[in-house]
């Protein structure tokens, strides 16, 4: 296949499947990010209703895992009864239940303090202050005091590591939710008041036009009618005349090119246009946005015969193509918002003044259209800012098992009480296993000064790894899914198959998706757009912040300031670079073995380092 790229301003590419117009999209810097941050109705990998996991040939090992743990629990209980006349020792229980009432009240106060976010955003809505320096100062000051209070209170009460660790972890997750809520609404407030300014400027321009708004509307209607009268079928395989392709999204789909022997033109474009991650493809007047990284990307351009069949039924929308493009530096709002559909909300028709012969009036009208779209949620209800700035809406967000805020999420139609009961029972049963393993296989084996470090490592590696798996199951499969069911939250993919990871970057992306999406949107993407950092620098900043937060938790838990976990976290960066080498990519089994050995080694090493050194 031969592909040519002309050097005109629209960058026309001729392919056997049609003609492709390529140019930067207004939100191109966020296209790939938005593809990653997508909410859609899904179930978790371990859910019983997941058809893919239920049909997996290794599903029996999952059943065997739980049967084996049940037998371990029975064996340990019988042994404890024979030795101590009690099925389970209460040593660990006395430690974790100490000061339980104070912990519960403290956690409730911190949950209630989160409602500060609503009056903060209302202050932006009523323009008591802007989200610039003043709003950011208030937001980050409150978040710092919030987290600092949780750290200080755990230290002041001299809590055991379970209580202090729980409080600081809950404070960190709550702080992330608050940050996302305040940051996203601050961005929408910026769009909202810029919209009011553009409307004011438009009114000012209209005042100085002879004949006023009525004359402008009449001239615009005549121009629109004239352009619509010129519309007609466009020959197949030729670009539209004159005007650049309008940035829009088409709802049609074409069978995958890979299944018909054709090479996907989008793949060719990715090789030739490394800087473009968002492209407009026009085939005889049909304009479609191709986003790198989206599921629809691979098959958006199909066989030329299929395209001809569809193009024949389309007409060139010359009236719409003649509209000016909105100003490129307009503030963004919901275009950054993860959408639970391949298409965002249905766009409203352009303002009648957008066809005005007065260039300034037409541009202002298009700016207003663009910003009005930025304030509408990417979902079915079309919630418009500031309709979401209510205590009820924030309470809903608090119950949603996600750390990334947006105006609207995919929701289920019903809540199944039996599913909630199942998750409660699963949580209690799994916690019983964690208690048993901790009481009988971890606490007696914790190293003391003078003990053999190698023996301690061998004794702790397996029980700590099992506890990690059980804690993961409680948090992401029981607690998150239970809250999702209670709150009608439809996207249950809180993790992916991290157990198959061959590199550490895969693990970091898959094992904790709520935190990963938060870091991706509010740290990685924000540093790129706000501080103009490169992708490499932004990735380093993201890992640095994550490592510092992990080290903070360890400092609270152990009441020591040691950089062991921080250094282990930062060591993932060179390991990620090694994982990208071709020789490592070709040996996925070896990569998975190295990953599991590293994960199993990390927990006992941390325990030994923080307890002895």
mmCIF file of C-alpha atoms in Angstrom, residues 107-432:
data_model
loop_
_atom_site.group_PDB
_atom_site.id
_atom_site.type_symbol
_atom_site.label_atom_id
_atom_site.label_comp_id
_atom_site.label_asym_id
_atom_site.label_seq_id
_atom_site.Cartn_x
_atom_site.Cartn_y
_atom_site.Cartn_z
ATOM 1 C CA UNK A 107 -12.983 8.446 61.100
ATOM 2 C CA UNK A 108 -16.565 9.779 61.129
ATOM 3 C CA UNK A 109 -15.307 13.312 61.797
ATOM 4 C CA UNK A 110 -12.895 13.053 58.875
ATOM 5 C CA UNK A 111 -15.683 11.819 56.601
ATOM 6 C CA UNK A 112 -17.916 14.733 57.608
ATOM 7 C CA UNK A 113 -15.038 17.172 57.029
ATOM 8 C CA UNK A 114 -15.054 16.157 53.370
ATOM 9 C CA UNK A 115 -18.278 18.140 52.875
ATOM 10 C CA UNK A 116 -16.118 21.274 52.983
ATOM 11 C CA UNK A 117 -15.730 20.665 49.245
ATOM 12 C CA UNK A 118 -19.304 21.775 48.527
ATOM 13 C CA UNK A 119 -19.116 25.306 50.027
ATOM 14 C CA UNK A 120 -15.672 25.619 48.424
ATOM 15 C CA UNK A 121 -17.165 25.020 44.969
ATOM 16 C CA UNK A 122 -20.183 27.194 45.783
ATOM 17 C CA UNK A 123 -17.713 29.999 46.493
ATOM 18 C CA UNK A 124 -16.385 29.504 42.970
ATOM 19 C CA UNK A 125 -19.927 29.437 41.608
ATOM 20 C CA UNK A 126 -20.857 32.733 43.296
ATOM 21 C CA UNK A 127 -17.449 34.150 42.310
ATOM 22 C CA UNK A 128 -16.361 34.978 45.827
ATOM 23 C CA UNK A 129 -12.940 33.976 44.510
ATOM 24 C CA UNK A 130 -11.525 32.390 41.392
ATOM 25 C CA UNK A 131 -9.911 28.997 41.045
ATOM 26 C CA UNK A 132 -6.623 30.642 40.175
ATOM 27 C CA UNK A 133 -4.249 31.397 43.004
ATOM 28 C CA UNK A 134 -6.909 31.932 45.680
ATOM 29 C CA UNK A 135 -8.894 28.769 45.019
ATOM 30 C CA UNK A 136 -5.775 26.624 44.683
ATOM 31 C CA UNK A 137 -4.358 28.046 47.917
ATOM 32 C CA UNK A 138 -7.563 27.258 49.836
ATOM 33 C CA UNK A 139 -7.809 23.779 48.315
ATOM 34 C CA UNK A 140 -4.238 22.679 49.021
ATOM 35 C CA UNK A 141 -4.161 24.263 52.466
ATOM 36 C CA UNK A 142 -7.283 22.343 53.477
ATOM 37 C CA UNK A 143 -5.955 19.084 52.015
ATOM 38 C CA UNK A 144 -2.637 19.485 53.847
ATOM 39 C CA UNK A 145 -4.368 20.175 57.176
ATOM 40 C CA UNK A 146 -6.723 17.248 56.584
ATOM 41 C CA UNK A 147 -3.934 14.744 56.010
ATOM 42 C CA UNK A 148 -1.758 16.279 58.718
ATOM 43 C CA UNK A 149 -4.560 15.913 61.274
ATOM 44 C CA UNK A 150 -4.899 12.194 60.504
ATOM 45 C CA UNK A 151 -1.143 11.628 60.841
ATOM 46 C CA UNK A 152 -0.867 13.639 64.058
ATOM 47 C CA UNK A 153 -3.911 12.036 65.677
ATOM 48 C CA UNK A 154 -2.649 8.487 65.107
ATOM 49 C CA UNK A 155 0.744 9.434 66.575
ATOM 50 C CA UNK A 156 -0.852 11.306 69.503
ATOM 51 C CA UNK A 157 -3.037 8.335 70.449
ATOM 52 C CA UNK A 158 -0.059 5.957 70.089
ATOM 53 C CA UNK A 159 -2.218 3.544 68.147
ATOM 54 C CA UNK A 160 -1.101 0.124 66.993
ATOM 55 C CA UNK A 161 -0.136 -0.073 63.323
ATOM 56 C CA UNK A 162 -3.560 -1.348 62.277
ATOM 57 C CA UNK A 163 -5.496 1.655 63.646
ATOM 58 C CA UNK A 164 -2.978 4.301 62.595
ATOM 59 C CA UNK A 165 -2.495 2.709 59.185
ATOM 60 C CA UNK A 166 -6.237 2.495 58.553
ATOM 61 C CA UNK A 167 -6.813 6.150 59.479
ATOM 62 C CA UNK A 168 -4.004 7.538 57.327
ATOM 63 C CA UNK A 169 -4.907 5.325 54.356
ATOM 64 C CA UNK A 170 -8.547 6.393 54.578
ATOM 65 C CA UNK A 171 -7.412 10.020 54.869
ATOM 66 C CA UNK A 172 -5.250 9.657 51.742
ATOM 67 C CA UNK A 173 -8.070 8.139 49.688
ATOM 68 C CA UNK A 174 -10.509 10.799 50.951
ATOM 69 C CA UNK A 175 -8.013 13.526 50.095
ATOM 70 C CA UNK A 176 -7.719 12.179 46.551
ATOM 71 C CA UNK A 177 -11.501 12.211 46.142
ATOM 72 C CA UNK A 178 -11.682 15.777 47.449
ATOM 73 C CA UNK A 179 -8.829 16.908 45.224
ATOM 74 C CA UNK A 180 -10.501 15.469 42.124
ATOM 75 C CA UNK A 181 -13.861 17.015 43.039
ATOM 76 C CA UNK A 182 -12.458 20.481 43.735
ATOM 77 C CA UNK A 183 -10.028 20.472 40.795
ATOM 78 C CA UNK A 184 -12.619 19.358 38.242
ATOM 79 C CA UNK A 185 -15.258 21.781 39.472
ATOM 80 C CA UNK A 186 -12.644 24.539 39.580
ATOM 81 C CA UNK A 187 -11.890 23.844 35.939
ATOM 82 C CA UNK A 188 -15.606 23.922 35.089
ATOM 83 C CA UNK A 189 -16.003 27.206 36.988
ATOM 84 C CA UNK A 190 -13.193 28.673 34.875
ATOM 85 C CA UNK A 191 -15.013 27.582 31.721
ATOM 86 C CA UNK A 192 -18.323 28.934 33.030
ATOM 87 C CA UNK A 193 -17.041 32.446 33.722
ATOM 88 C CA UNK A 194 -15.078 32.570 30.485
ATOM 89 C CA UNK A 195 -18.379 31.682 28.795
ATOM 90 C CA UNK A 196 -20.044 34.664 30.488
ATOM 91 C CA UNK A 197 -17.185 36.882 29.309
ATOM 92 C CA UNK A 198 -17.544 35.667 25.713
ATOM 93 C CA UNK A 199 -21.304 36.349 25.885
ATOM 94 C CA UNK A 200 -20.608 39.857 27.209
ATOM 95 C CA UNK A 201 -18.181 40.507 24.360
ATOM 96 C CA UNK A 202 -20.710 39.228 21.835
ATOM 97 C CA UNK A 203 -23.403 41.528 23.211
ATOM 98 C CA UNK A 204 -20.928 44.417 23.054
ATOM 99 C CA UNK A 205 -20.099 43.720 19.411
ATOM 100 C CA UNK A 206 -23.780 43.375 18.499
ATOM 101 C CA UNK A 207 -24.521 46.796 20.030
ATOM 102 C CA UNK A 208 -22.162 48.465 17.562
ATOM 103 C CA UNK A 209 -23.537 46.676 14.508
ATOM 104 C CA UNK A 210 -25.994 48.668 12.454
ATOM 105 C CA UNK A 211 -29.352 46.940 12.509
ATOM 106 C CA UNK A 212 -28.502 45.028 15.672
ATOM 107 C CA UNK A 213 -29.033 41.360 16.356
ATOM 108 C CA UNK A 214 -32.033 41.039 14.030
ATOM 109 C CA UNK A 215 -29.981 42.062 11.003
ATOM 110 C CA UNK A 216 -27.130 39.724 11.969
ATOM 111 C CA UNK A 217 -29.543 36.822 12.361
ATOM 112 C CA UNK A 218 -31.144 37.551 9.005
ATOM 113 C CA UNK A 219 -27.782 37.710 7.198
ATOM 114 C CA UNK A 220 -26.584 34.546 8.973
ATOM 115 C CA UNK A 221 -29.766 32.661 8.028
ATOM 116 C CA UNK A 222 -29.396 33.730 4.387
ATOM 117 C CA UNK A 223 -25.744 32.601 4.323
ATOM 118 C CA UNK A 224 -26.604 29.278 5.920
ATOM 119 C CA UNK A 225 -29.405 28.687 3.444
ATOM 120 C CA UNK A 226 -27.086 29.569 0.551
ATOM 121 C CA UNK A 227 -24.399 27.138 1.742
ATOM 122 C CA UNK A 228 -26.949 24.383 2.305
ATOM 123 C CA UNK A 229 -28.245 24.897 -1.214
ATOM 124 C CA UNK A 230 -24.733 24.259 -2.525
ATOM 125 C CA UNK A 231 -24.496 20.905 -0.793
ATOM 126 C CA UNK A 232 -24.308 17.843 -2.957
ATOM 127 C CA UNK A 233 -22.745 14.384 -3.173
ATOM 128 C CA UNK A 234 -18.951 14.333 -3.063
ATOM 129 C CA UNK A 235 -17.089 11.999 -5.455
ATOM 130 C CA UNK A 236 -15.601 8.981 -3.768
ATOM 131 C CA UNK A 237 -11.908 9.269 -2.955
ATOM 132 C CA UNK A 238 -11.690 13.084 -3.222
ATOM 133 C CA UNK A 239 -11.436 15.617 -0.442
ATOM 134 C CA UNK A 240 -14.122 18.173 0.246
ATOM 135 C CA UNK A 241 -13.636 21.470 -1.619
ATOM 136 C CA UNK A 242 -11.893 24.300 0.091
ATOM 137 C CA UNK A 243 -12.937 24.217 3.674
ATOM 138 C CA UNK A 244 -11.129 22.106 6.272
ATOM 139 C CA UNK A 245 -12.840 19.082 7.747
ATOM 140 C CA UNK A 246 -14.946 19.827 10.815
ATOM 141 C CA UNK A 247 -13.775 18.223 14.036
ATOM 142 C CA UNK A 248 -16.615 15.872 14.950
ATOM 143 C CA UNK A 249 -17.356 12.273 15.804
ATOM 144 C CA UNK A 250 -19.334 9.927 13.597
ATOM 145 C CA UNK A 251 -21.514 7.169 15.017
ATOM 146 C CA UNK A 252 -20.979 4.706 12.165
ATOM 147 C CA UNK A 253 -18.644 1.724 12.488
ATOM 148 C CA UNK A 254 -16.821 -0.309 9.873
ATOM 149 C CA UNK A 255 -15.653 -3.927 10.157
ATOM 150 C CA UNK A 256 -12.046 -4.293 11.185
ATOM 151 C CA UNK A 257 -9.544 -3.957 8.376
ATOM 152 C CA UNK A 258 -7.362 -6.589 9.962
ATOM 153 C CA UNK A 259 -9.971 -9.276 9.272
ATOM 154 C CA UNK A 260 -10.072 -8.617 5.526
ATOM 155 C CA UNK A 261 -6.409 -8.572 4.599
ATOM 156 C CA UNK A 262 -6.153 -4.779 4.405
ATOM 157 C CA UNK A 263 -3.559 -3.022 6.501
ATOM 158 C CA UNK A 264 -5.187 -0.529 8.829
ATOM 159 C CA UNK A 265 -4.455 2.998 7.512
ATOM 160 C CA UNK A 266 -4.495 4.255 11.080
ATOM 161 C CA UNK A 267 -1.452 2.105 11.812
ATOM 162 C CA UNK A 268 0.347 3.700 8.870
ATOM 163 C CA UNK A 269 -0.560 7.128 10.212
ATOM 164 C CA UNK A 270 0.788 6.292 13.652
ATOM 165 C CA UNK A 271 4.129 5.341 12.094
ATOM 166 C CA UNK A 272 4.359 8.495 9.961
ATOM 167 C CA UNK A 273 2.756 11.027 12.311
ATOM 168 C CA UNK A 274 4.193 10.263 15.718
ATOM 169 C CA UNK A 275 3.096 13.649 17.074
ATOM 170 C CA UNK A 276 -0.572 13.186 16.244
ATOM 171 C CA UNK A 277 -2.607 11.152 18.699
ATOM 172 C CA UNK A 278 -5.972 12.487 17.550
ATOM 173 C CA UNK A 279 -6.783 12.580 13.848
ATOM 174 C CA UNK A 280 -9.744 13.551 11.725
ATOM 175 C CA UNK A 281 -10.372 11.113 8.888
ATOM 176 C CA UNK A 282 -12.576 12.188 6.050
ATOM 177 C CA UNK A 283 -13.828 9.738 3.460
ATOM 178 C CA UNK A 284 -15.940 11.572 0.975
ATOM 179 C CA UNK A 285 -17.387 13.912 3.570
ATOM 180 C CA UNK A 286 -17.596 11.526 6.515
ATOM 181 C CA UNK A 287 -15.495 12.849 9.393
ATOM 182 C CA UNK A 288 -14.477 10.574 12.230
ATOM 183 C CA UNK A 289 -12.126 11.101 15.178
ATOM 184 C CA UNK A 290 -9.492 8.378 15.531
ATOM 185 C CA UNK A 291 -8.034 8.166 19.005
ATOM 186 C CA UNK A 292 -4.877 6.233 19.625
ATOM 187 C CA UNK A 293 -5.399 3.676 22.327
ATOM 188 C CA UNK A 294 -9.192 3.337 22.008
ATOM 189 C CA UNK A 295 -10.820 -0.036 21.311
ATOM 190 C CA UNK A 296 -12.403 1.389 18.175
ATOM 191 C CA UNK A 297 -9.081 2.567 16.796
ATOM 192 C CA UNK A 298 -8.008 -0.604 15.019
ATOM 193 C CA UNK A 299 -11.041 -0.920 12.783
ATOM 194 C CA UNK A 300 -12.256 2.611 12.181
ATOM 195 C CA UNK A 301 -11.180 2.554 8.538
ATOM 196 C CA UNK A 302 -12.422 -0.534 6.779
ATOM 197 C CA UNK A 303 -12.199 -1.888 3.216
ATOM 198 C CA UNK A 304 -12.604 0.637 0.454
ATOM 199 C CA UNK A 305 -15.708 -1.138 -0.810
ATOM 200 C CA UNK A 306 -17.432 -0.759 2.536
ATOM 201 C CA UNK A 307 -16.430 2.899 2.698
ATOM 202 C CA UNK A 308 -17.750 3.522 -0.817
ATOM 203 C CA UNK A 309 -21.053 1.945 0.109
ATOM 204 C CA UNK A 310 -21.443 4.195 3.122
ATOM 205 C CA UNK A 311 -20.033 7.304 1.471
ATOM 206 C CA UNK A 312 -22.548 7.011 -1.303
ATOM 207 C CA UNK A 313 -25.324 7.654 1.190
ATOM 208 C CA UNK A 314 -23.645 10.766 2.689
ATOM 209 C CA UNK A 315 -23.575 14.345 1.523
ATOM 210 C CA UNK A 316 -20.983 17.002 2.081
ATOM 211 C CA UNK A 317 -22.189 19.335 4.854
ATOM 212 C CA UNK A 318 -20.743 22.479 3.351
ATOM 213 C CA UNK A 319 -22.757 24.774 5.620
ATOM 214 C CA UNK A 320 -21.281 23.229 8.751
ATOM 215 C CA UNK A 321 -17.772 23.008 7.315
ATOM 216 C CA UNK A 322 -17.830 26.739 6.597
ATOM 217 C CA UNK A 323 -18.121 27.569 10.300
ATOM 218 C CA UNK A 324 -15.004 29.034 11.928
ATOM 219 C CA UNK A 325 -13.128 26.893 14.447
ATOM 220 C CA UNK A 326 -13.405 27.964 18.107
ATOM 221 C CA UNK A 327 -10.421 29.740 19.623
ATOM 222 C CA UNK A 328 -7.852 26.991 20.400
ATOM 223 C CA UNK A 329 -6.867 28.317 23.856
ATOM 224 C CA UNK A 330 -10.341 28.161 25.366
ATOM 225 C CA UNK A 331 -10.424 26.565 28.853
ATOM 226 C CA UNK A 332 -11.350 22.880 28.877
ATOM 227 C CA UNK A 333 -14.002 21.187 30.976
ATOM 228 C CA UNK A 334 -15.752 17.902 30.290
ATOM 229 C CA UNK A 335 -13.584 17.137 27.239
ATOM 230 C CA UNK A 336 -11.107 15.927 29.874
ATOM 231 C CA UNK A 337 -13.821 13.898 31.525
ATOM 232 C CA UNK A 338 -13.764 10.101 31.215
ATOM 233 C CA UNK A 339 -16.754 9.076 29.155
ATOM 234 C CA UNK A 340 -18.625 5.791 29.506
ATOM 235 C CA UNK A 341 -19.428 5.815 25.813
ATOM 236 C CA UNK A 342 -17.353 5.857 22.668
ATOM 237 C CA UNK A 343 -19.189 9.080 21.857
ATOM 238 C CA UNK A 344 -19.717 12.029 24.195
ATOM 239 C CA UNK A 345 -23.083 13.673 24.740
ATOM 240 C CA UNK A 346 -24.976 14.684 21.622
ATOM 241 C CA UNK A 347 -23.800 18.123 20.579
ATOM 242 C CA UNK A 348 -26.295 20.948 20.317
ATOM 243 C CA UNK A 349 -26.673 22.568 16.881
ATOM 244 C CA UNK A 350 -24.465 25.614 16.261
ATOM 245 C CA UNK A 351 -25.743 29.041 17.194
ATOM 246 C CA UNK A 352 -27.479 30.799 14.275
ATOM 247 C CA UNK A 353 -24.955 33.640 14.638
ATOM 248 C CA UNK A 354 -22.134 31.212 13.826
ATOM 249 C CA UNK A 355 -22.972 31.710 10.095
ATOM 250 C CA UNK A 356 -22.727 35.481 10.392
ATOM 251 C CA UNK A 357 -20.688 37.317 7.751
ATOM 252 C CA UNK A 358 -19.212 39.357 10.594
ATOM 253 C CA UNK A 359 -16.090 37.327 11.444
ATOM 254 C CA UNK A 360 -15.878 38.535 15.033
ATOM 255 C CA UNK A 361 -19.533 37.703 15.710
ATOM 256 C CA UNK A 362 -19.170 34.256 14.139
ATOM 257 C CA UNK A 363 -16.008 33.468 16.126
ATOM 258 C CA UNK A 364 -17.536 34.588 19.433
ATOM 259 C CA UNK A 365 -20.649 32.527 18.703
ATOM 260 C CA UNK A 366 -18.492 29.463 18.041
ATOM 261 C CA UNK A 367 -16.505 30.077 21.239
ATOM 262 C CA UNK A 368 -19.758 30.186 23.170
ATOM 263 C CA UNK A 369 -20.954 26.966 21.524
ATOM 264 C CA UNK A 370 -17.700 25.206 22.412
ATOM 265 C CA UNK A 371 -17.727 26.278 26.069
ATOM 266 C CA UNK A 372 -21.386 25.413 26.527
ATOM 267 C CA UNK A 373 -20.527 21.901 25.367
ATOM 268 C CA UNK A 374 -17.652 21.823 27.877
ATOM 269 C CA UNK A 375 -20.105 22.330 30.765
ATOM 270 C CA UNK A 376 -22.340 19.375 29.842
ATOM 271 C CA UNK A 377 -21.676 15.911 31.275
ATOM 272 C CA UNK A 378 -20.573 13.129 28.946
ATOM 273 C CA UNK A 379 -23.579 10.951 29.613
ATOM 274 C CA UNK A 380 -27.246 10.358 28.961
ATOM 275 C CA UNK A 381 -28.729 12.900 31.403
ATOM 276 C CA UNK A 382 -26.645 15.822 30.165
ATOM 277 C CA UNK A 383 -26.060 17.377 33.585
ATOM 278 C CA UNK A 384 -24.907 21.001 33.202
ATOM 279 C CA UNK A 385 -22.563 22.769 35.622
ATOM 280 C CA UNK A 386 -23.390 24.109 38.248
ATOM 281 C CA UNK A 387 -26.380 21.769 38.617
ATOM 282 C CA UNK A 388 -24.017 19.259 40.235
ATOM 283 C CA UNK A 389 -22.904 21.596 43.041
ATOM 284 C CA UNK A 390 -25.173 20.164 45.755
ATOM 285 C CA UNK A 391 -24.608 18.224 48.957
ATOM 286 C CA UNK A 392 -26.686 15.335 47.605
ATOM 287 C CA UNK A 393 -24.543 15.035 44.491
ATOM 288 C CA UNK A 394 -21.361 15.108 46.575
ATOM 289 C CA UNK A 395 -22.767 12.455 48.925
ATOM 290 C CA UNK A 396 -23.355 10.214 45.926
ATOM 291 C CA UNK A 397 -19.763 10.742 44.837
ATOM 292 C CA UNK A 398 -18.524 9.814 48.313
ATOM 293 C CA UNK A 399 -20.233 6.424 48.015
ATOM 294 C CA UNK A 400 -18.955 5.772 44.482
ATOM 295 C CA UNK A 401 -15.858 3.506 44.589
ATOM 296 C CA UNK A 402 -13.777 5.825 42.435
ATOM 297 C CA UNK A 403 -11.232 8.552 43.140
ATOM 298 C CA UNK A 404 -11.778 10.433 39.873
ATOM 299 C CA UNK A 405 -14.681 12.893 39.804
ATOM 300 C CA UNK A 406 -16.897 13.634 36.845
ATOM 301 C CA UNK A 407 -20.413 14.959 36.422
ATOM 302 C CA UNK A 408 -21.945 11.638 35.453
ATOM 303 C CA UNK A 409 -21.121 7.931 35.689
ATOM 304 C CA UNK A 410 -22.679 4.788 34.217
ATOM 305 C CA UNK A 411 -25.303 3.477 36.636
ATOM 306 C CA UNK A 412 -27.137 0.205 37.138
ATOM 307 C CA UNK A 413 -30.934 0.108 37.161
ATOM 308 C CA UNK A 414 -31.301 -2.008 40.285
ATOM 309 C CA UNK A 415 -29.494 -2.786 43.513
ATOM 310 C CA UNK A 416 -29.232 -6.482 44.389
ATOM 311 C CA UNK A 417 -29.375 -7.025 48.181
ATOM 312 C CA UNK A 418 -28.092 -10.593 47.863
ATOM 313 C CA UNK A 419 -24.916 -9.344 46.189
ATOM 314 C CA UNK A 420 -24.335 -6.918 49.065
ATOM 315 C CA UNK A 421 -24.923 -9.727 51.579
ATOM 316 C CA UNK A 422 -22.511 -11.958 49.650
ATOM 317 C CA UNK A 423 -19.796 -9.304 49.832
ATOM 318 C CA UNK A 424 -20.363 -8.768 53.574
ATOM 319 C CA UNK A 425 -20.057 -12.505 54.274
ATOM 320 C CA UNK A 426 -16.997 -12.746 51.987
ATOM 321 C CA UNK A 427 -15.365 -9.855 53.834
ATOM 322 C CA UNK A 428 -15.903 -11.485 57.226
ATOM 323 C CA UNK A 429 -14.671 -14.862 56.044
ATOM 324 C CA UNK A 430 -11.602 -13.440 54.324
ATOM 325 C CA UNK A 431 -10.735 -11.323 57.352
ATOM 326 C CA UNK A 432 -10.889 -14.481 59.489
#
